[in-house]
Coordinates of C-alpha atoms and ligand atoms in Angstrom, one line a residue:
X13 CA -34.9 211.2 17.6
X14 CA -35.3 209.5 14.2
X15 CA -35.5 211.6 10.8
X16 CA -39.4 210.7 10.8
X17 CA -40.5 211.7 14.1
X18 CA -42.0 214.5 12.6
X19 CA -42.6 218.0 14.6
X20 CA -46.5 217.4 15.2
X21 CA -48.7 221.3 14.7
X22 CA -52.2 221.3 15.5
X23 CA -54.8 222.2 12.8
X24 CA -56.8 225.1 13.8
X25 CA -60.0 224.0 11.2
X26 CA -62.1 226.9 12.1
X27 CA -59.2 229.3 11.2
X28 CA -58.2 227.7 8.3
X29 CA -61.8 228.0 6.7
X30 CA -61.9 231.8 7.5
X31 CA -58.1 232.1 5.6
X32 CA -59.3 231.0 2.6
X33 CA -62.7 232.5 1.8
X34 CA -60.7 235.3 2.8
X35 CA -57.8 234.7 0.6
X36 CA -59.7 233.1 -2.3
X37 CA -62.4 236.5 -2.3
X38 CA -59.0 238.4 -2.0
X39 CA -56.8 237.2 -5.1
X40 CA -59.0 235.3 -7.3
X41 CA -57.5 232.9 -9.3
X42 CA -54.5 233.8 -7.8
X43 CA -55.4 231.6 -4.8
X44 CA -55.5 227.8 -5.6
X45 CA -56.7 225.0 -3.4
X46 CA -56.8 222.3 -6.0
X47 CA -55.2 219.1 -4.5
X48 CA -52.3 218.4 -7.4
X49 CA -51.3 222.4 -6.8
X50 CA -51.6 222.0 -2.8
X51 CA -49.2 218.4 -3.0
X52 CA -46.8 220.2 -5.3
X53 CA -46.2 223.2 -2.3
X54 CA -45.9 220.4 -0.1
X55 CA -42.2 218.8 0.4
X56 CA -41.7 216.0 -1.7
X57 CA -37.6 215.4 -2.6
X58 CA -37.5 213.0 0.3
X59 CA -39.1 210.4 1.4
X60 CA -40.5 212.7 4.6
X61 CA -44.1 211.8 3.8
X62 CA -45.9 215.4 1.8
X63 CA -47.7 217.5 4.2
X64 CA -49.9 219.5 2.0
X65 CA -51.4 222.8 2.5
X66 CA -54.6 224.1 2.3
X67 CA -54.5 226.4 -0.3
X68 CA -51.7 228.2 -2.3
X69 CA -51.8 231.7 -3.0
X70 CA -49.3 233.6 -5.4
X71 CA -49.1 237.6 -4.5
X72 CA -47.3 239.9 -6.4
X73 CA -46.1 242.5 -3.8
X74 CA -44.8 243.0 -0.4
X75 CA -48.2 244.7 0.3
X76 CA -50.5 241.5 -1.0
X77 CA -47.9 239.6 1.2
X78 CA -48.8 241.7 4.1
X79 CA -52.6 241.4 3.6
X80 CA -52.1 237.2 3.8
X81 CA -50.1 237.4 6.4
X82 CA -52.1 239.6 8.4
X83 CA -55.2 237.0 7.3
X84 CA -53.2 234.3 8.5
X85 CA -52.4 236.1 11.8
X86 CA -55.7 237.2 12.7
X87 CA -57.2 232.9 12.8
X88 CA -53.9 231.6 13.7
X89 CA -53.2 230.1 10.5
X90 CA -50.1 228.9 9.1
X91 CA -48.3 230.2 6.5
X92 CA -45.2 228.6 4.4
X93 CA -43.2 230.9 1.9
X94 CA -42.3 228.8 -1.0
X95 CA -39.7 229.5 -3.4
X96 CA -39.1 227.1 -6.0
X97 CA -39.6 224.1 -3.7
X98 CA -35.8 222.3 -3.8
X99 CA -35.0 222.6 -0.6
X100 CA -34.1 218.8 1.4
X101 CA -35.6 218.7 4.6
X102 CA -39.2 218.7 4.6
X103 CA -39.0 222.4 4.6
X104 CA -42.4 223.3 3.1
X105 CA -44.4 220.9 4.4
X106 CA -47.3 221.8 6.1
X107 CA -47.5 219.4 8.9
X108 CA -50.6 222.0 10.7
X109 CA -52.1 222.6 7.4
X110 CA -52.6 226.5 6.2
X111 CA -51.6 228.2 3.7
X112 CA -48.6 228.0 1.2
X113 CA -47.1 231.6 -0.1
X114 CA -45.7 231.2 -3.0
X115 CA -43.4 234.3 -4.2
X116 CA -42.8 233.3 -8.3
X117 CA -44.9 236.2 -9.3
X118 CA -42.8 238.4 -7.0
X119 CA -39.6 237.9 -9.4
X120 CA -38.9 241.4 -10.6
X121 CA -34.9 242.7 -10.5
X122 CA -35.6 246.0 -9.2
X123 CA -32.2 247.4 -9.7
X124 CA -28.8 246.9 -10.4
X125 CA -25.9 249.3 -9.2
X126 CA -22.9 248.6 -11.3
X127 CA -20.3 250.9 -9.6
X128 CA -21.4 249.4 -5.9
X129 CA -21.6 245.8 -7.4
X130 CA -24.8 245.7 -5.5
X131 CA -28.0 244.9 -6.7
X132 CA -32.4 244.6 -5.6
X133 CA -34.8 241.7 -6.7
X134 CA -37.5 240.2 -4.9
X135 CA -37.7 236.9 -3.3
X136 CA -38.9 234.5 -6.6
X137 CA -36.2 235.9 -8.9
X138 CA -34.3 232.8 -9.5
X139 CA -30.4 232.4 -9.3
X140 CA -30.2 231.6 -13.3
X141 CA -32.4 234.6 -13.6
X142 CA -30.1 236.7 -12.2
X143 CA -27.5 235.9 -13.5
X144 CA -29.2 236.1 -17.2
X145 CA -30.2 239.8 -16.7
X146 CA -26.6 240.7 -15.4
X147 CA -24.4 238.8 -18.5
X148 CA -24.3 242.5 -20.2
X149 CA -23.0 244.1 -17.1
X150 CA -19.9 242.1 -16.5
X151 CA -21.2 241.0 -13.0
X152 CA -22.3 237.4 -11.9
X153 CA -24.0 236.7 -8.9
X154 CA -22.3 233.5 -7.3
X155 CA -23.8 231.6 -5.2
X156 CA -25.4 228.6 -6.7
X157 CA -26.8 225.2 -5.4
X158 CA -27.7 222.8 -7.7
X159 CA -30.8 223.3 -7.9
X160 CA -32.2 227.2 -9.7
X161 CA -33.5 227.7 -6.9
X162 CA -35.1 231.5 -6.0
X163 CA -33.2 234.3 -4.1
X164 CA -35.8 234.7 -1.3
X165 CA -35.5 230.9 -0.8
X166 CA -31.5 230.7 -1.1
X167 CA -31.5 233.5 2.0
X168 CA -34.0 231.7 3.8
X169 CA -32.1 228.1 4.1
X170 CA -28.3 230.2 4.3
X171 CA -28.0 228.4 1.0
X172 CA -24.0 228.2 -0.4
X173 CA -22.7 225.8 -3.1
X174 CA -19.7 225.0 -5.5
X175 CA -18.5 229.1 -5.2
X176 CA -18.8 228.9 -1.7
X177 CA -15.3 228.5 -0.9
X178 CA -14.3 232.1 -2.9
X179 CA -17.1 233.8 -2.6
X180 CA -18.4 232.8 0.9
X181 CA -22.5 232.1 1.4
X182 CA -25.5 233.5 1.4
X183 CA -24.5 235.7 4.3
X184 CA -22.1 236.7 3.1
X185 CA -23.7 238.2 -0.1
X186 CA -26.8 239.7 1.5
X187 CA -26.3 242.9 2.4
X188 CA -30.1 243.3 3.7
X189 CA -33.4 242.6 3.1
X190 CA -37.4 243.3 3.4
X191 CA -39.6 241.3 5.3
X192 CA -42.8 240.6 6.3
X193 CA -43.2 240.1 10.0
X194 CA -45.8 237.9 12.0
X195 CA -47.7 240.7 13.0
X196 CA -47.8 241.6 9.5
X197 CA -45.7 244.5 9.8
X198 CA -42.8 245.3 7.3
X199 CA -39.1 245.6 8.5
X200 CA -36.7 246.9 6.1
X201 CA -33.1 245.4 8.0
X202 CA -30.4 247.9 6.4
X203 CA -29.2 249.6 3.6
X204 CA -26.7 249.1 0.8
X205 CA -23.6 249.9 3.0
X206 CA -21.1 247.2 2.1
X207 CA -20.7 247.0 6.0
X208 CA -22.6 248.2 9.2
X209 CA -22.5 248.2 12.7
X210 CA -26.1 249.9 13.7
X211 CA -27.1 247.6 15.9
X212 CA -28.3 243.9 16.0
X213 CA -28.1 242.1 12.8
X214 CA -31.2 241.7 12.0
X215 CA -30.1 240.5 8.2
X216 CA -28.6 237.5 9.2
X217 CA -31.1 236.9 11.5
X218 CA -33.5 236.7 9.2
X219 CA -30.8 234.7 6.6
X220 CA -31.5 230.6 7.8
X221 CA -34.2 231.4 9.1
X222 CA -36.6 228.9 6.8
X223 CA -39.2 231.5 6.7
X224 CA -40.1 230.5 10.9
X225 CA -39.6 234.6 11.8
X226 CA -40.5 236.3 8.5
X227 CA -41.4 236.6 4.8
X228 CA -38.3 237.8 2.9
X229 CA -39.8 240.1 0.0
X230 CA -36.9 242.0 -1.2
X231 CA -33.2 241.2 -1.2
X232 CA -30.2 243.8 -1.7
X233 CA -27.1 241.0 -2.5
X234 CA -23.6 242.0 -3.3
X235 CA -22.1 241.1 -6.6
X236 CA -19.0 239.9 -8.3
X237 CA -16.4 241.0 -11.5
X238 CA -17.1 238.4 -14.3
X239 CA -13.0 237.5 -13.8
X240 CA -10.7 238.0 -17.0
X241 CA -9.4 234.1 -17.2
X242 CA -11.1 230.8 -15.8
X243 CA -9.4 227.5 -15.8
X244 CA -10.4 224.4 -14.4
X245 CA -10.3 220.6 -14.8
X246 CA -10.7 217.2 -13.4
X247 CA -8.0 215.4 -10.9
X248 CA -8.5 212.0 -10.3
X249 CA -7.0 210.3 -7.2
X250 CA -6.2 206.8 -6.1
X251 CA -8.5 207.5 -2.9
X252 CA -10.7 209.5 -1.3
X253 CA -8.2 210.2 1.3
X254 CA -5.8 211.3 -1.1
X255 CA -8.2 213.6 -2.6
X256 CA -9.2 215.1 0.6
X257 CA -5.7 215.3 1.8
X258 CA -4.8 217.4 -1.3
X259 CA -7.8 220.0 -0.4
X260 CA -6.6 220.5 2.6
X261 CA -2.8 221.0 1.8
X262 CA -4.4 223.3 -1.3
X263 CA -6.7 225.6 1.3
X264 CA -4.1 225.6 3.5
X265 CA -1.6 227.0 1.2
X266 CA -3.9 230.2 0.9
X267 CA -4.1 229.1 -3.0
X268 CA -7.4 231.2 -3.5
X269 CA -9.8 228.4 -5.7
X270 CA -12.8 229.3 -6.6
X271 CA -14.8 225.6 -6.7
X272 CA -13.1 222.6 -5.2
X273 CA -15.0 219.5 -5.8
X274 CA -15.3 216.4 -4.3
X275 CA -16.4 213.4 -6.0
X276 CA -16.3 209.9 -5.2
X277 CA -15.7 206.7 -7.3
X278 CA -19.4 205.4 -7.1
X279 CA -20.5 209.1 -8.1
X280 CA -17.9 209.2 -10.6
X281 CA -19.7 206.3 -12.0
X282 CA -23.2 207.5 -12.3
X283 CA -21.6 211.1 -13.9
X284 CA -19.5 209.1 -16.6
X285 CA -22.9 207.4 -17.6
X286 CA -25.2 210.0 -17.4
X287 CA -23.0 213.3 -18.0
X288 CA -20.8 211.6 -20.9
X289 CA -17.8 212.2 -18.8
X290 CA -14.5 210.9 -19.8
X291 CA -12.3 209.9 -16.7
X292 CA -11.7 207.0 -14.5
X293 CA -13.8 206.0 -12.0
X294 CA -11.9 207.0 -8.8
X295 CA -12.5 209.6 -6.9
X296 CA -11.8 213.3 -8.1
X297 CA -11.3 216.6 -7.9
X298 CA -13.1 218.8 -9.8
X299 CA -11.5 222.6 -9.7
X300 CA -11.7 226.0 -10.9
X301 CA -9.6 228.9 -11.1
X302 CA -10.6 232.6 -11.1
X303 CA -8.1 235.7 -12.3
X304 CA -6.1 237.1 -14.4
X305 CA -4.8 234.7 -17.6
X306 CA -1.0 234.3 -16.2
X307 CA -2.7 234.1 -12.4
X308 CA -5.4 230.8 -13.2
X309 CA -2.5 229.5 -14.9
X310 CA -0.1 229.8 -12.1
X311 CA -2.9 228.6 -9.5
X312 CA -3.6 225.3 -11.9
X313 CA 0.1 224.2 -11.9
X314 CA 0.7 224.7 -8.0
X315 CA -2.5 222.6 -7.4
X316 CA -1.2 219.9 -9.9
X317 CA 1.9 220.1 -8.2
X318 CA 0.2 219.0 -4.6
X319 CA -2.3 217.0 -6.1
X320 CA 0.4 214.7 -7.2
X321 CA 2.4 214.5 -4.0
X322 CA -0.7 212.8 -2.9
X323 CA -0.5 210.4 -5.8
X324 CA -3.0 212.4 -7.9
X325 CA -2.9 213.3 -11.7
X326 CA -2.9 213.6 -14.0
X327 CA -4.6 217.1 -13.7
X328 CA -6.0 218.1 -17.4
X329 CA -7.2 221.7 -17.0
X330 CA -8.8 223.6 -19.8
X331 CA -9.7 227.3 -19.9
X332 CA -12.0 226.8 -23.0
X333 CA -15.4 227.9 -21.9
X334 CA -17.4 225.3 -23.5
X335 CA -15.3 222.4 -21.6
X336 CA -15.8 224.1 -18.4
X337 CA -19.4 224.3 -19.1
X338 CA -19.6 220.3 -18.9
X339 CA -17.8 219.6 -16.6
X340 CA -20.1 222.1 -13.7
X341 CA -23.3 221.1 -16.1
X342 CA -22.0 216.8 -15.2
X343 CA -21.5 218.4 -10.9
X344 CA -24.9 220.3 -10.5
X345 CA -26.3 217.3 -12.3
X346 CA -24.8 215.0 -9.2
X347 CA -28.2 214.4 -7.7
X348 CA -29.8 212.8 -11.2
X349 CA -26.9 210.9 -12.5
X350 CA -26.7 209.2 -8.5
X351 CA -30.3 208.3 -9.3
X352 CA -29.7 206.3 -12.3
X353 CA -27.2 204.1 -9.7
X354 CA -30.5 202.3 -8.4
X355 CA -33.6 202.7 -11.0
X356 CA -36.8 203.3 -9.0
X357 CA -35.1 204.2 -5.7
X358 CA -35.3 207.6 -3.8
X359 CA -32.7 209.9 -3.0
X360 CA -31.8 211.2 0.2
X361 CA -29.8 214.1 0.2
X362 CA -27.9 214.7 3.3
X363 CA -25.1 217.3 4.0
X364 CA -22.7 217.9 6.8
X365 CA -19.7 220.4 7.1
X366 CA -16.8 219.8 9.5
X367 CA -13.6 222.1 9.9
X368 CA -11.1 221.8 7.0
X369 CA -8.5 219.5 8.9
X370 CA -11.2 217.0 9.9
X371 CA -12.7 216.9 6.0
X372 CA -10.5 213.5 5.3
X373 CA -10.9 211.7 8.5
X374 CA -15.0 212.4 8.3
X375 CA -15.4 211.4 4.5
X376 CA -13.2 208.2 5.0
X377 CA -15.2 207.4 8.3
X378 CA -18.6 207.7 6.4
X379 CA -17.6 205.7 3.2
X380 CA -16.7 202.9 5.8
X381 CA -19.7 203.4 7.4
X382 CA -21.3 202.9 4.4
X383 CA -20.1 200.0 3.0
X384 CA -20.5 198.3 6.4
X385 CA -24.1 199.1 6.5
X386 CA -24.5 197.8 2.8
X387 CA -25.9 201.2 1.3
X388 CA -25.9 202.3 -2.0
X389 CA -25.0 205.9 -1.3
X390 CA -22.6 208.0 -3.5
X391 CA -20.7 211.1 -1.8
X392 CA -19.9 214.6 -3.7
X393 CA -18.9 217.7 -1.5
X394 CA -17.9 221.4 -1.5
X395 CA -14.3 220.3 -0.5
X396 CA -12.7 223.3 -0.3
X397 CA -15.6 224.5 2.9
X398 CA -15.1 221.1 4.6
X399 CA -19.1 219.9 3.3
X400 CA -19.9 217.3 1.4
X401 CA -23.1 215.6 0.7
X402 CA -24.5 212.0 0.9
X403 CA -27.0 210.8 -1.2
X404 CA -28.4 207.3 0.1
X405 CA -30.8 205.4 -2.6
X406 CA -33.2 203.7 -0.6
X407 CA -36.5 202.2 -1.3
X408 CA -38.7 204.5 0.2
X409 CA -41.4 201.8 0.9
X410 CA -39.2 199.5 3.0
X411 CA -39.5 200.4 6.3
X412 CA -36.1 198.4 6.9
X413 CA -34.0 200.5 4.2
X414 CA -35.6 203.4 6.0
X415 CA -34.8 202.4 9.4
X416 CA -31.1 202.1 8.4
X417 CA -31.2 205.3 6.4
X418 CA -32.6 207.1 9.3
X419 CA -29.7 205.4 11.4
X420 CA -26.9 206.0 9.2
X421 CA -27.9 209.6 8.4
X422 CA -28.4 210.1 12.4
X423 CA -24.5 208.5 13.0
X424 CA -23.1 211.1 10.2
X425 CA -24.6 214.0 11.8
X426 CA -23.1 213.2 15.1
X427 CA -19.9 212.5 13.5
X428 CA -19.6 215.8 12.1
X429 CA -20.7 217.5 15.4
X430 CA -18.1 215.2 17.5
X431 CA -15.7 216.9 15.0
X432 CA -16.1 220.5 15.8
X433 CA -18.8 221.0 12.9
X434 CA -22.1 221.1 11.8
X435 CA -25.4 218.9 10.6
X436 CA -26.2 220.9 7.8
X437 CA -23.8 223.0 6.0
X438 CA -26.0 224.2 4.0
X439 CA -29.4 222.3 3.2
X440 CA -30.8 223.9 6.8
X441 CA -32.8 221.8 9.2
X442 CA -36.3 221.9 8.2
X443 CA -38.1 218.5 9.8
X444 CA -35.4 216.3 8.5
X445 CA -32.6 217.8 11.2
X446 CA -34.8 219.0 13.9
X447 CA -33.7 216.4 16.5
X448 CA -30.0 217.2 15.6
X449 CA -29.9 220.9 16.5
X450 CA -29.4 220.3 20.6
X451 CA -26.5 218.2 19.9
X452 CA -25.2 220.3 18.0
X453 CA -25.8 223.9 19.7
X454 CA -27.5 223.2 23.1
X455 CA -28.5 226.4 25.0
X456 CA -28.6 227.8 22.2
X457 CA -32.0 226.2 20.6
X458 CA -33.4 227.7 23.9
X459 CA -32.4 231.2 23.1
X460 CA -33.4 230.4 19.8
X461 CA -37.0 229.3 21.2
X462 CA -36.7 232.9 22.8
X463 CA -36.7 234.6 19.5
X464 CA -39.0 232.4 17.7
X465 CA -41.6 233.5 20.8
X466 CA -40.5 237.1 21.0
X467 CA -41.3 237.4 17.3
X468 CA -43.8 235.0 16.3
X469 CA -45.9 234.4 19.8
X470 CA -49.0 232.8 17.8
X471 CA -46.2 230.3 15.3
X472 CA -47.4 231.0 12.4
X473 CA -44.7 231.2 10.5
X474 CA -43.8 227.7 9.1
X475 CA -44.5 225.8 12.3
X476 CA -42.7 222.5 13.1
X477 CA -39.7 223.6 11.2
X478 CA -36.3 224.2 13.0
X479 CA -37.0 223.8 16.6
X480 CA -37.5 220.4 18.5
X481 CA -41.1 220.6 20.4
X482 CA -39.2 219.3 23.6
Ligands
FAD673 C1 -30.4 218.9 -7.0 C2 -30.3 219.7 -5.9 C3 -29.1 220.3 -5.5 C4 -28.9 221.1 -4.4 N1 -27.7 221.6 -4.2 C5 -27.6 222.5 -3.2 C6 -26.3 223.1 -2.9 O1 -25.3 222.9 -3.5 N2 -26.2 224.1 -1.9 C7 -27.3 224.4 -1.1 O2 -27.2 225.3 -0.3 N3 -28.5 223.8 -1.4 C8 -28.7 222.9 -2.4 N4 -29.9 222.3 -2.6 C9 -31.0 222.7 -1.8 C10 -31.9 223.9 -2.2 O3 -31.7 224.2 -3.6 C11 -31.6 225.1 -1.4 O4 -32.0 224.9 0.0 C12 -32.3 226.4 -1.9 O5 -31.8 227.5 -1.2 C13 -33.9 226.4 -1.7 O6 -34.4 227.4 -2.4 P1 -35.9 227.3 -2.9 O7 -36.2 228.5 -3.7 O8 -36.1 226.0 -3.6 O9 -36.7 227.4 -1.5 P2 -37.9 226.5 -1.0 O10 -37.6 225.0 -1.1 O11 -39.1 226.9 -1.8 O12 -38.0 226.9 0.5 C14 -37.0 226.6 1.4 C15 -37.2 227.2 2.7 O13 -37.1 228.7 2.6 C16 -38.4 229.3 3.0 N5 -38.6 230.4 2.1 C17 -38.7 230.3 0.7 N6 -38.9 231.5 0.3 C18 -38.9 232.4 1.3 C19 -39.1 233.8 1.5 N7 -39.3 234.6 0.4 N8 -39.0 234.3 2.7 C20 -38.9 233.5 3.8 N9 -38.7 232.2 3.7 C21 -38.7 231.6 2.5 C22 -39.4 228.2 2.9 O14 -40.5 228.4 3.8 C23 -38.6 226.9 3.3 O15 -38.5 226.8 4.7 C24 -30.1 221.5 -3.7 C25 -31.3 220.9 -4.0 C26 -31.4 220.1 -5.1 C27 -32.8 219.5 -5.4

């Protein structure tokens, strides 16, 4: 199936009149069906067309959430939790209409336990947020995509990022959370224990599950020691082979990085220009170090060490803050300096995630691919987790560019799945990956049909996303 062969979801008109005199009598101006408001809650970082809603309404607890839901439930009308909106794959679109709930006035940190490392928020406290509030307590929260995207959002797409390879995902740093169910009801799915085994895990259940089963309203998440000594630099390499060649040995060496970061020469390019970034334009390896001062200082010399017995080097690592600071400012920047590459053009942002020893052979594979093809399509990745990231720059009104987007996107996914991994490391599969998931996990997408069923018989909950209609 092509990336724009959309899920179709009927519109239930009759219901979606009833939601929002309801809604609208309910929450004021705290319910807006204006059209530029509506478009904005749509998905619109892709060139999936926007899918608007029919309304937008901002409540500011669990118990306003309930009262929508339960609205939404009684017409059969749908309803899309919306975070910040940076998710990649069409994710809040509305493709049946309904209504969009947004959680930004839900963005309170209700508590922070400093001897468990554990902490509460709700769903629209943002990562940056966080982190913000905790800067005092000599704790950082670590997962972070490039984008400040909220909490509630980051659990709901199984969102990871440059930490990733240290500090593991978001499931790994959920330890439970508070939702609201399609039948209205609230389900609390554990505790603060740092592990459990009472039964089915409803947490991660709930974690990826693009807001299709539930609205997340609360979130426990573990945290992490500010660490005593960072270092980090820039490694360039005479090719991307090299470069992936050297993550592997470096994971496989057990040398505990904390980001490992792939760039390529084209995205090199576009950072030097836009990020004011002073090495060559190969591609690099961009690497950080958590510990103690002697330890970061140890870790950078063995990974200079293998980095140049694949021809790498020279590695200039620096544990001055400010320098740091630029150089992960110039990699969560990726996505904008790529877009200067091609003035005017859009940016598709695809990831995939294949097991460590593949990482090489699949990068090397797709910047063939891409050159073949003729695409103007830099590559950054979390190395270190085997995932990495294509952006293609198309021109989103040519119907041939986006024929041979769609077909080179479709060859990368089945790529990584013919190498043991996965169509989306990280971004989810929202509408963009929805005819991938079969190939990928077969019976499975039944028993996850099952579930969806089981838990949300009417599909209210952000219809069209996930699951393939067939
Ligand atoms: C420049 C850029 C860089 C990025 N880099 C990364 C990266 O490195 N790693 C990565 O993982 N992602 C990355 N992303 C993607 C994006 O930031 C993540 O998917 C993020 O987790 C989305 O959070 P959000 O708040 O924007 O959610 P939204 O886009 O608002 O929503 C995403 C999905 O979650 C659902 N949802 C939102 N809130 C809730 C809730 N409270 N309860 C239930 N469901 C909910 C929505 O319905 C939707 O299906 C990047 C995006 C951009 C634009």
């Amino acid at each position: 199936m092509a990336l724009s062969d959309l899920n179709p979801v009927e519109r239930n008109e009759e219901g979606i009149a009833a939601v929002l005199g309801i809604l609208k009598q309910r929450l004021g101006e705290r319910f807006q069906t204006g059209e530029a408001i509506r478009t904005q809650h749509a998905h619109t970082t892709t060139y999936i067309p926007t899918q608007a809603p029919d309304g937008v309404a901002f409540p500011g607890t669990t118990a306003e959430v309930q009262e929508i839901v339960t609205a939404c439930a009684a017409h059969r009308v749908p309803v899309i939790a919306f975070g910040v909106g940076s998710s990649l794959e069409g994710h809040t679109n509305a493709p049946g209409g309904g209504i969009s709930l947004d959680t930004s006035r839900m963005n309170r940190i209700l508590a922070v336990n400093p001897q468990d490392l554990d902490c509460t928020v709700e769903p629209g406290v943002t990562r940056e947020d966080l982190n913000r509030h905790l800067r005092d307590t000599g704790l950082f929260f670590p997962i972070d995509p490039g984008a400040n995207a909220s909490l509630g959002g980051m659990a709901a797409t199984r969102a990871s990022g440059t930490n990733a390879v240290r500090y593991g995902t978001m499931r790994e740093n959920v330890l439970s959370l508070t939702a609201v169910m399609a039948d209205g009801e609230t389900v609390a799915t554990g505790k603060r224990a740092k592990k459990s085994s009472a039964g089915y895990d409803l947490t991660r259940l709930l974690i990826g599950s693009e807001g299709t089963l539930g609205i997340i309203t609360q979130l426990t998440l573990k945290l992490q020691g500010i660490p005593q000594a960072i270092s980090g630099g820039v490694c360039p390499f005479p090719s991307v082979e090299a470069a992936c060649n050297a993550v592997i040995a470096t994971i496989q060496m057990g040398i505990p990085v904390a980001r490992i970061e792939l760039v390529n020469a084209l995205q090199m390019r576009a950072m030097k220009s836009y990020s004011k970034l002073d090495y060559p334009e190969s591609p690099c390896l961009f690497v950080e170090f958590h510990g103690s001062d002697a330890g970061v200082a140890e870790q950078a010399e063995t990974f200079g060490a293998i980095a140049k017995e694949y021809g790498g080097g020279p590695f200039l690592w620096t544990s001055v803050a400010e320098e740091r600071t630029k150089l992960w400012k110039a990699r969560h920047d990726a996505y904008w300096s790529s877009l200067t590459l091609r003035p005017g053009a859009k940016g598709l942002s695809t990831d995939v995630c294949v097991p460590i020893s593949r990482f090489a052979e699949c990068v090397t594979q797709t910047e063939a691919d891409i050159a073949e093809m003729g695409l103007i399509a830099p590559i950054v990745g979390h190395a270190g987790d085997g995932n990495f990231h294509v952006l293609v720059l198309m021109d989103a009104e040519d119907p041939k560019e986006i024929a041979a987007t769609e077909e080179f996107v479709a060859r990368l996914n089945m790529r990584a799945i013919g190498m043991d991994g996965t169509c989306t490391g990280e971004h989810g599969i929202g509408q963009g990956k929805v005819g991938f998931l079969r190939h990928e996990l077969g019976h499975g997408v039944d028993i996850m049909r099952t579930i969806k069923q089981a838990l949300d018989p009417q599909n209210i909950m952000n219809p069209g996303k996930i699951l393939p209609a067939d």
